[in-house]
Tab-separated table of C-alpha atoms and ligand atoms in Angstrom:
chain	number	residue	atom	x	y	z
K	100	MET	CA	127.470	114.903	94.549
K	101	ILE	CA	129.525	111.717	94.595
K	102	THR	CA	127.969	108.276	94.290
K	103	PRO	CA	129.032	105.984	97.133
K	104	ASN	CA	129.395	102.255	96.541
K	105	MET	CA	125.684	101.498	96.506
K	106	HIS	CA	126.331	97.762	96.937
K	107	TYR	CA	126.712	98.485	100.656
K	108	ALA	CA	122.950	99.107	100.673
K	109	GLU	CA	122.465	95.488	99.559
K	110	LEU	CA	124.256	94.085	102.621
K	111	LYS	CA	122.051	92.325	105.112
K	112	ASP	CA	122.446	93.647	108.646
K	113	SER	CA	125.092	91.639	110.407
K	114	TYR	CA	122.671	90.794	113.149
K	115	LEU	CA	124.079	87.449	114.364
K	116	PHE	CA	126.609	88.546	116.984
K	117	TYR	CA	124.740	91.814	117.533
K	118	ASN	CA	121.577	89.882	118.380
K	119	ILE	CA	123.506	87.544	120.667
K	120	ALA	CA	125.040	90.539	122.471
K	121	GLN	CA	121.606	92.182	122.780
K	122	LYS	CA	119.995	89.065	124.209
K	123	THR	CA	122.789	88.279	126.657
K	124	GLY	CA	122.967	91.964	127.665
K	125	ALA	CA	119.232	92.016	128.414
K	126	TYR	CA	119.521	88.768	130.381
K	127	LEU	CA	122.382	90.115	132.511
K	128	LYS	CA	120.494	93.349	133.158
K	129	ALA	CA	117.550	91.334	134.447
K	130	HIS	CA	119.803	88.930	136.402
K	131	PRO	CA	122.729	91.013	137.708
K	132	GLY	CA	125.810	89.095	138.796
K	133	VAL	CA	124.819	85.839	137.081
K	134	HIS	CA	127.709	84.018	135.354
K	135	LEU	CA	127.182	83.139	131.689
K	136	TYR	CA	128.879	80.104	130.135
K	137	ARG	CA	130.048	81.543	126.832
K	138	MET	CA	130.447	78.879	124.185
K	139	GLY	CA	129.452	81.104	121.309
K	140	ILE	CA	132.263	83.234	120.057
K	141	GLY	CA	135.239	81.865	118.179
K	142	ASP	CA	137.845	83.750	120.194
K	143	VAL	CA	140.519	81.856	122.089
K	144	SER	CA	140.785	81.828	125.882
K	145	LEU	CA	144.446	80.779	126.376
K	146	PRO	CA	147.317	83.283	126.190
K	147	LEU	CA	150.201	83.190	123.701
K	148	CYS	CA	152.718	80.416	124.392
K	149	GLY	CA	156.089	81.025	126.083
K	150	ALA	CA	158.185	80.694	122.913
K	151	VAL	CA	156.147	83.428	121.198
K	152	ILE	CA	156.239	85.754	124.209
K	153	LYS	CA	160.038	85.359	124.437
K	154	ALA	CA	160.455	86.179	120.731
K	155	LEU	CA	158.141	89.200	121.042
K	156	HIS	CA	160.170	90.569	123.977
K	157	GLU	CA	163.430	90.078	122.086
K	158	ALA	CA	162.002	91.834	119.050
K	159	VAL	CA	160.914	94.790	121.195
K	160	ASP	CA	164.493	95.025	122.495
K	161	ASP	CA	165.786	94.958	118.895
K	162	GLN	CA	163.676	98.021	118.177
K	163	ALA	CA	165.433	99.841	121.052
K	164	ASP	CA	168.892	99.231	119.611
K	165	LYS	CA	170.192	101.310	116.678
K	166	ALA	CA	172.129	98.368	115.217
K	167	ARG	CA	169.191	95.948	115.399
K	168	PHE	CA	166.329	98.380	114.750
K	169	HIS	CA	163.901	97.610	111.880
K	170	GLY	CA	161.941	100.243	109.995
K	171	TYR	CA	159.545	99.404	107.171
K	172	MET	CA	159.308	95.674	106.558
K	173	PRO	CA	159.120	94.085	103.080
K	174	GLU	CA	155.505	94.373	101.925
K	175	CYS	CA	155.045	90.654	101.195
K	176	GLY	CA	156.585	89.561	104.490
K	177	ALA	CA	160.004	89.329	106.148
K	178	PRO	CA	162.213	86.785	104.342
K	179	PHE	CA	162.870	85.024	107.693
K	180	LEU	CA	159.144	84.370	108.152
K	181	ARG	CA	158.306	83.548	104.511
K	182	GLY	CA	161.163	81.028	104.559
K	183	THR	CA	160.101	79.537	107.902
K	184	ILE	CA	156.498	79.049	106.747
K	185	ALA	CA	157.543	77.615	103.359
K	186	GLU	CA	159.842	75.186	105.207
K	187	HIS	CA	156.911	74.203	107.459
K	188	TYR	CA	155.024	73.146	104.288
K	189	ARG	CA	158.097	71.478	102.749
K	190	ARG	CA	158.575	69.355	105.877
K	191	ARG	CA	155.084	67.991	105.211
K	192	GLY	CA	156.030	67.097	101.638
K	193	ILE	CA	154.454	70.146	99.930
K	194	LYS	CA	156.804	71.742	97.412
K	195	LEU	CA	156.702	75.482	97.881
K	196	ALA	CA	159.159	78.303	97.179
K	197	ASP	CA	159.592	81.014	99.818
K	198	ASP	CA	158.133	83.652	97.468
K	199	GLU	CA	154.896	81.678	97.167
K	200	VAL	CA	154.166	82.559	100.825
K	201	PHE	CA	152.858	86.021	101.731
K	202	VAL	CA	152.655	87.261	105.318
K	203	SER	CA	149.370	88.951	106.288
K	204	SER	CA	147.715	90.600	109.272
K	205	GLY	CA	145.235	87.753	109.501
K	206	ALA	CA	142.833	85.733	107.394
K	207	SER	CA	139.963	88.192	107.679
K	208	ASP	CA	141.916	91.055	106.143
K	209	GLU	CA	143.264	88.762	103.472
K	210	LEU	CA	139.902	87.214	102.541
K	211	GLY	CA	138.646	90.709	101.796
K	212	ASP	CA	141.781	92.120	100.144
K	213	ILE	CA	142.449	89.114	97.878
K	214	LEU	CA	139.263	89.882	95.953
K	215	ASP	CA	141.195	92.744	94.317
K	216	LEU	CA	142.695	90.035	92.084
K	217	PHE	CA	139.315	89.235	90.521
K	218	ASP	CA	137.183	91.241	88.152
K	219	ARG	CA	133.837	92.426	89.475
K	220	SER	CA	132.122	90.360	86.807
K	221	CYS	CA	133.407	87.139	88.425
K	222	SER	CA	130.791	85.042	90.238
K	223	ALA	CA	131.458	83.552	93.676
K	224	LEU	CA	130.251	80.217	95.029
K	225	VAL	CA	129.739	79.988	98.779
K	226	ILE	CA	129.140	76.592	100.386
K	227	GLU	CA	126.691	77.192	103.239
K	228	PRO	CA	126.438	77.246	106.229
K	229	ALA	CA	129.455	79.560	105.952
K	230	TYR	CA	131.619	82.142	107.672
K	231	PRO	CA	129.544	85.280	106.883
K	232	ALA	CA	132.468	87.362	105.513
K	233	TYR	CA	132.599	85.391	102.218
K	234	VAL	CA	129.166	86.602	101.162
K	235	ASP	CA	129.489	90.137	102.520
K	236	ALA	CA	132.875	90.855	100.897
K	237	ASN	CA	131.444	89.904	97.495
K	238	VAL	CA	128.196	91.804	97.988
K	239	MET	CA	130.298	94.919	98.670
K	240	ALA	CA	132.011	94.419	95.310
K	241	GLY	CA	128.720	93.789	93.500
K	242	ARG	CA	129.552	90.214	92.525
K	243	ARG	CA	126.975	87.550	91.737
K	244	ILE	CA	126.874	85.007	94.571
K	245	ILE	CA	125.811	81.406	94.180
K	246	HIS	CA	124.735	79.873	97.478
K	247	LEU	CA	125.368	76.129	97.647
K	248	PRO	CA	123.545	74.654	100.635
K	249	SER	CA	125.044	71.634	102.381
K	250	GLY	CA	123.310	69.364	104.863
K	251	GLU	CA	123.137	66.073	106.674
K	252	ASP	CA	122.830	64.060	103.439
K	253	ASP	CA	126.298	65.093	102.287
K	254	GLY	CA	127.748	65.444	105.812
K	255	PHE	CA	127.975	69.231	105.147
K	256	LEU	CA	130.576	68.458	102.445
K	257	PRO	CA	128.831	68.904	99.092
K	258	GLU	CA	130.157	67.666	95.749
K	259	PRO	CA	130.572	70.030	92.796
K	260	ASP	CA	128.024	69.849	89.973
K	261	GLU	CA	126.669	71.985	87.100
K	262	LYS	CA	124.958	74.337	89.562
K	263	SER	CA	128.213	75.031	91.405
K	264	LYS	CA	130.011	76.501	88.392
K	265	ALA	CA	131.459	79.862	89.420
K	266	ASP	CA	134.664	81.814	88.951
K	267	ILE	CA	135.626	81.965	92.623
K	268	LEU	CA	134.956	78.916	94.828
K	269	TYR	CA	135.130	79.295	98.605
K	270	ILE	CA	136.098	76.170	100.509
K	271	CYS	CA	136.643	76.215	104.272
K	272	SER	CA	138.028	73.011	105.796
K	273	PRO	CA	137.812	72.354	108.731
K	274	ASN	CA	134.624	74.292	108.330
K	275	ASN	CA	133.323	77.124	110.436
K	276	PRO	CA	130.575	76.539	111.611
K	277	THR	CA	129.973	72.834	110.890
K	278	GLY	CA	133.387	71.412	111.810
K	279	ALA	CA	133.190	69.192	108.699
K	280	VAL	CA	136.533	68.378	107.028
K	281	PHE	CA	137.008	67.468	103.365
K	282	SER	CA	138.719	64.141	102.659
K	283	ARG	CA	141.472	64.018	100.023
K	284	GLU	CA	139.082	62.387	97.556
K	285	LYS	CA	136.303	64.943	98.019
K	286	LEU	CA	138.663	67.906	97.951
K	287	GLY	CA	140.271	66.347	94.878
K	288	ARG	CA	136.926	66.496	93.076
K	289	TRP	CA	136.705	70.254	93.757
K	290	VAL	CA	140.300	70.734	92.547
K	291	ASP	CA	139.553	68.857	89.307
K	292	PHE	CA	136.313	70.817	88.879
K	293	ALA	CA	138.145	74.143	89.343
K	294	ASN	CA	140.870	73.194	86.857
K	295	GLU	CA	138.311	71.979	84.293
K	296	ASN	CA	136.273	75.186	84.548
K	297	GLY	CA	139.064	77.717	84.983
K	298	SER	CA	137.804	78.662	88.470
K	299	VAL	CA	139.996	79.681	91.393
K	300	ILE	CA	139.470	78.115	94.829
K	301	LEU	CA	139.924	80.375	97.849
K	302	PHE	CA	140.796	77.748	100.446
K	303	ASP	CA	140.289	78.972	103.997
K	304	ALA	CA	142.565	76.861	106.223
K	305	ALA	CA	142.159	78.932	109.405
K	306	TYR	CA	141.514	75.750	111.427
K	307	GLU	CA	143.994	73.344	109.790
K	308	ALA	CA	145.936	72.897	113.051
K	309	PHE	CA	142.933	71.081	114.553
K	310	ILE	CA	143.144	68.185	112.096
K	311	GLU	CA	144.497	65.108	113.893
K	312	ASP	CA	143.535	62.439	111.386
K	313	GLU	CA	146.591	61.945	109.146
K	314	ALA	CA	144.353	60.846	106.277
K	315	LEU	CA	142.701	64.285	106.064
K	316	PRO	CA	144.370	67.123	104.123
K	317	ARG	CA	145.527	70.121	106.178
K	318	SER	CA	146.466	72.053	103.060
K	319	ILE	CA	144.804	72.077	99.646
K	320	PHE	CA	148.310	71.784	98.210
K	321	GLU	CA	148.381	68.169	99.367
K	322	ILE	CA	145.992	67.583	96.445
K	323	PRO	CA	147.564	67.090	92.998
K	324	GLY	CA	146.587	69.897	90.630
K	325	ALA	CA	145.820	72.461	93.369
K	326	GLU	CA	148.840	74.564	92.383
K	327	THR	CA	147.063	75.599	89.182
K	328	CYS	CA	143.711	76.501	90.766
K	329	ALA	CA	144.021	77.433	94.457
K	330	ILE	CA	144.999	80.160	96.879
K	331	GLU	CA	145.321	79.082	100.523
K	332	ILE	CA	144.552	81.547	103.298
K	333	CYS	CA	145.849	80.696	106.779
K	334	SER	CA	145.894	82.337	110.158
K	335	LEU	CA	147.776	82.027	113.424
K	336	SER	CA	144.660	83.223	115.294
K	337	LYS	CA	143.335	79.832	116.312
K	338	THR	CA	146.521	77.849	115.673
K	339	ALA	CA	148.564	79.891	118.150
K	340	GLY	CA	146.239	82.358	119.906
K	341	PHE	CA	147.030	85.364	117.676
K	342	THR	CA	143.445	86.701	117.532
K	343	GLY	CA	144.503	89.934	119.227
K	344	THR	CA	148.131	89.919	118.043
K	345	ARG	CA	147.198	89.520	114.341
K	346	LEU	CA	149.226	87.409	111.923
K	347	GLY	CA	148.385	85.157	109.020
K	348	TYR	CA	149.814	83.927	105.742
K	349	THR	CA	148.618	83.237	102.240
K	350	VAL	CA	150.013	80.798	99.694
K	351	ILE	CA	149.759	81.735	96.016
K	352	PRO	CA	151.592	79.254	93.785
K	353	ARG	CA	153.500	80.673	90.826
K	354	ALA	CA	151.721	78.125	88.610
K	355	LEU	CA	148.351	79.823	89.191
K	356	GLU	CA	147.552	81.800	86.049
K	357	ARG	CA	144.416	82.869	84.230
K	358	ASN	CA	144.174	84.785	80.981
K	359	GLY	CA	147.942	85.252	80.852
K	360	MET	CA	148.028	86.846	84.313
K	361	ARG	CA	150.044	85.275	87.147
K	362	PHE	CA	148.251	85.690	90.493
K	363	ASN	CA	151.498	85.591	92.478
K	364	ASP	CA	152.917	88.561	90.523
K	365	MET	CA	149.605	90.397	90.821
K	366	TRP	CA	149.592	89.939	94.594
K	367	VAL	CA	153.184	91.255	94.853
K	368	ARG	CA	152.024	94.326	92.896
K	369	ASN	CA	148.967	94.649	95.140
K	370	ARG	CA	150.884	94.351	98.406
K	371	THR	CA	153.659	96.730	97.348
K	372	THR	CA	150.963	99.283	96.502
K	373	LYS	CA	148.514	98.814	99.343
K	374	THR	CA	150.569	97.821	102.410
K	375	ASN	CA	153.832	98.598	104.122
K	376	GLY	CA	154.169	95.131	105.594
K	377	VAL	CA	153.345	93.576	108.945
K	378	SER	CA	155.135	94.766	112.095
K	379	TYR	CA	158.652	93.338	112.618
K	380	ILE	CA	157.830	92.506	116.237
K	381	ILE	CA	154.749	90.495	115.346
K	382	GLN	CA	156.527	88.638	112.544
K	383	LYS	CA	159.270	87.647	114.992
K	384	GLY	CA	156.597	86.341	117.363
K	385	GLY	CA	154.988	84.476	114.451
K	386	ALA	CA	158.247	82.826	113.416
K	387	ALA	CA	158.565	81.387	116.954
K	388	VAL	CA	155.311	79.451	116.398
K	389	PHE	CA	157.141	77.311	113.832
K	390	SER	CA	160.142	76.543	116.062
K	391	GLU	CA	160.312	73.094	117.690
K	392	GLU	CA	159.495	74.593	121.090
K	393	GLY	CA	156.710	76.759	119.625
K	394	GLN	CA	155.097	73.786	117.875
K	395	ARG	CA	155.203	71.739	121.086
K	396	GLN	CA	153.660	74.570	123.105
K	397	ILE	CA	150.852	75.452	120.668
K	398	LYS	CA	149.926	71.759	120.526
K	399	GLU	CA	149.540	71.800	124.325
K	400	ASN	CA	147.048	74.664	123.997
K	401	ILE	CA	145.185	72.905	121.193
K	402	ARG	CA	144.964	69.835	123.453
K	403	VAL	CA	143.105	71.932	126.035
K	404	TYR	CA	140.512	72.947	123.407
K	405	LYS	CA	140.273	69.350	122.232
K	406	ALA	CA	139.547	68.217	125.790
K	407	ASN	CA	136.680	70.758	125.815
K	408	ALA	CA	135.439	69.261	122.548
K	409	ASP	CA	135.647	65.688	123.928
K	410	LEU	CA	133.594	66.636	126.948
K	411	LEU	CA	130.870	68.247	124.865
K	412	MET	CA	130.815	65.400	122.351
K	413	ARG	CA	130.465	62.826	125.141
K	414	THR	CA	127.581	64.864	126.566
K	415	LEU	CA	125.802	64.968	123.195
K	416	ASP	CA	126.477	61.232	122.714
K	417	ARG	CA	124.855	60.472	126.083
K	418	LEU	CA	121.882	62.619	125.063
K	419	GLY	CA	121.646	60.898	121.676
K	420	ILE	CA	121.782	64.245	119.868
K	421	PRO	CA	123.357	64.221	116.380
K	422	TYR	CA	126.322	66.514	115.820
K	423	TRP	CA	129.185	67.138	113.393
K	424	GLY	CA	132.736	68.400	113.931
K	425	GLY	CA	134.575	68.405	117.252
K	426	THR	CA	137.095	65.703	116.316
K	427	ASN	CA	139.250	67.517	113.753
K	428	ALA	CA	137.765	70.959	114.312
K	429	PRO	CA	137.194	73.383	117.178
K	430	TYR	CA	133.466	73.705	116.464
K	431	ILE	CA	130.620	71.348	117.265
K	432	TRP	CA	127.534	71.667	115.093
K	433	MET	CA	124.573	70.045	116.777
K	434	LYS	CA	121.039	69.468	115.654
K	435	CYS	CA	118.574	71.414	117.795
K	436	PRO	CA	116.454	68.931	119.778
K	437	ASP	CA	112.745	68.349	119.132
K	438	GLY	CA	112.752	70.290	115.840
K	439	MET	CA	113.433	73.577	117.630
K	440	GLY	CA	114.510	76.641	115.674
K	441	SER	CA	118.068	77.802	116.300
K	442	TRP	CA	117.083	81.083	118.010
K	443	GLU	CA	114.457	79.261	120.054
K	444	PHE	CA	117.171	76.868	121.262
K	445	PHE	CA	119.479	79.832	121.939
K	446	ASP	CA	116.818	81.402	124.195
K	447	LEU	CA	116.210	78.111	125.976
K	448	LEU	CA	119.896	77.631	126.815
K	449	LEU	CA	120.349	81.253	127.887
K	450	ASN	CA	117.269	81.412	130.084
K	451	GLU	CA	117.345	77.924	131.595
K	452	ILE	CA	121.039	77.103	132.003
K	453	GLN	CA	122.892	80.381	131.240
K	454	VAL	CA	124.825	78.804	128.358
K	455	VAL	CA	125.491	80.946	125.265
K	456	GLY	CA	126.060	79.326	121.861
K	457	THR	CA	125.577	80.477	118.264
K	458	PRO	CA	122.341	79.882	116.335
K	459	GLY	CA	122.999	78.111	113.030
K	460	GLU	CA	120.648	80.349	111.089
K	461	GLY	CA	123.270	83.108	111.309
K	462	PHE	CA	125.512	81.151	108.896
K	463	GLY	CA	123.000	80.908	106.048
K	464	ALA	CA	119.409	79.711	105.640
K	465	CYS	CA	120.369	76.014	105.618
K	466	GLY	CA	121.871	76.470	109.113
K	467	GLU	CA	118.388	76.851	110.596
K	468	GLY	CA	117.641	74.043	113.058
K	469	TYR	CA	121.317	73.697	114.055
K	470	PHE	CA	123.481	75.223	116.750
K	471	ARG	CA	127.232	75.886	117.000
K	472	PHE	CA	129.329	75.413	120.097
K	473	SER	CA	132.860	76.781	120.163
K	474	THR	CA	135.406	74.747	122.130
K	475	PHE	CA	137.801	77.693	122.624
K	476	GLY	CA	136.307	78.498	126.024
K	477	ASP	CA	137.576	78.072	129.540
K	478	PRO	CA	137.730	74.346	130.539
K	479	ASP	CA	135.882	74.880	133.837
K	480	ASP	CA	133.123	76.780	132.048
K	481	THR	CA	132.886	74.070	129.384
K	482	LYS	CA	132.614	71.407	132.092
K	483	GLU	CA	129.816	73.205	133.900
K	484	ALA	CA	128.045	74.083	130.627
K	485	SER	CA	128.138	70.385	129.595
K	486	ARG	CA	126.735	69.338	132.957
K	487	ARG	CA	123.917	71.873	132.698
K	488	LEU	CA	123.195	70.907	129.084
K	489	PHE	CA	122.877	67.248	130.058
K	490	THR	CA	120.580	68.010	132.996
K	491	LEU	CA	118.330	70.233	130.859
K	492	LEU	CA	118.050	67.983	127.831
K	493	SER	CA	117.781	64.641	129.628
K	494	LYS	CA	114.620	65.737	131.467
N	60	PLP	N1	138.211	82.256	108.389
N	60	PLP	C1	137.381	81.643	109.213
N	60	PLP	C2	136.635	80.461	108.718
N	60	PLP	C3	137.183	82.101	110.518
N	60	PLP	O1	136.324	81.475	111.322
N	60	PLP	C4	137.912	83.235	110.960
N	60	PLP	C5	137.741	83.763	112.321
N	60	PLP	O2	136.965	83.360	113.114
N	60	PLP	C6	138.768	83.851	110.061
N	60	PLP	C7	138.899	83.346	108.792
N	60	PLP	C8	139.519	85.092	110.449
N	60	PLP	O3	140.672	84.817	111.114
N	60	PLP	P1	141.699	85.981	111.521
N	60	PLP	O4	141.614	86.129	112.988
N	60	PLP	O5	143.026	85.493	111.051
N	60	PLP	O6	141.306	87.239	110.809
């Protein structure tokens, strides 16, 4: 009789989106034909931009031609895409060699797989409220998890201290779900802390494209010293609408070493063992995101989501309800009115105005009493949802 990985028995049921689906399903069954204003999930609503679609079509045609056909791709990414992404960083003043960039199938896959580089005895610090995968991926591996709650006092951007000492430090900025973004100074304190303690920061930059304020760092490698303590995990999902197309990238500087082991070399060894690379067609589509035309077009899409965010923020301002995020992030994290619990507020919005959001409690205990709105929805739906929200809460 084999012994399965018994750590799976320690996982809490992933009830957040399941519960939301159950509740909305029951509501629709009782009210057939009613339209729901879905502001809960973090999926995008706009299609891929023209430059990407053109590149995808061309790449499909390449695969039909013997002279241009591509078989297996290099495991760490096609040189054309690694070079394009590294150049994208270099244009912003971040020194990076092409082989410090790895192409992935998305941040989710990578956030799980990258843990192969760490011993099971390593502890992991998770700043909460947090994207639930950080905790679950470490529970599966049997690692000790340190939960660091954040809150209104620190603007959901806590400072490191004795209690936050851990081997792996998760930092997500702009944050899902709070929308909070670390300043250079604050992120710098985490970089110094990691270097002093020999920790490694896993920096989740899935939402970096939403940062408009030039003073805020879009990459941890804008911070001096990050090259010796950080791995950056990025995604084209929200930047360019690749949620269903799947493409991301990870930066592992060659200067990142612990105990005589170089993480960049380890990841090359890992990828060449465990993957056969990302599809040629998708990588061609991804490269188009970084072209001049691609950058212009993805910014147009991001502007649509930002207009959604502006509308919701103005509504909350008029209602006098405190919130975080929205400006440099696609999420708005609001305080539930009148001390309501986050599921109680969820039920109120669903039943009274047919608006669906995400209860904060699903992102960690300190998220209770807060509520997340995604701004990736349809603009007309966002408009009507904002109108309904104002009417309900101004009564
Ligand atoms: N990291 C964060 C913080 C996210 O919110 C998400 C998706 O919602 C991901 C990573 C995963 O992104 P991908 O679609 O690239 O797997």
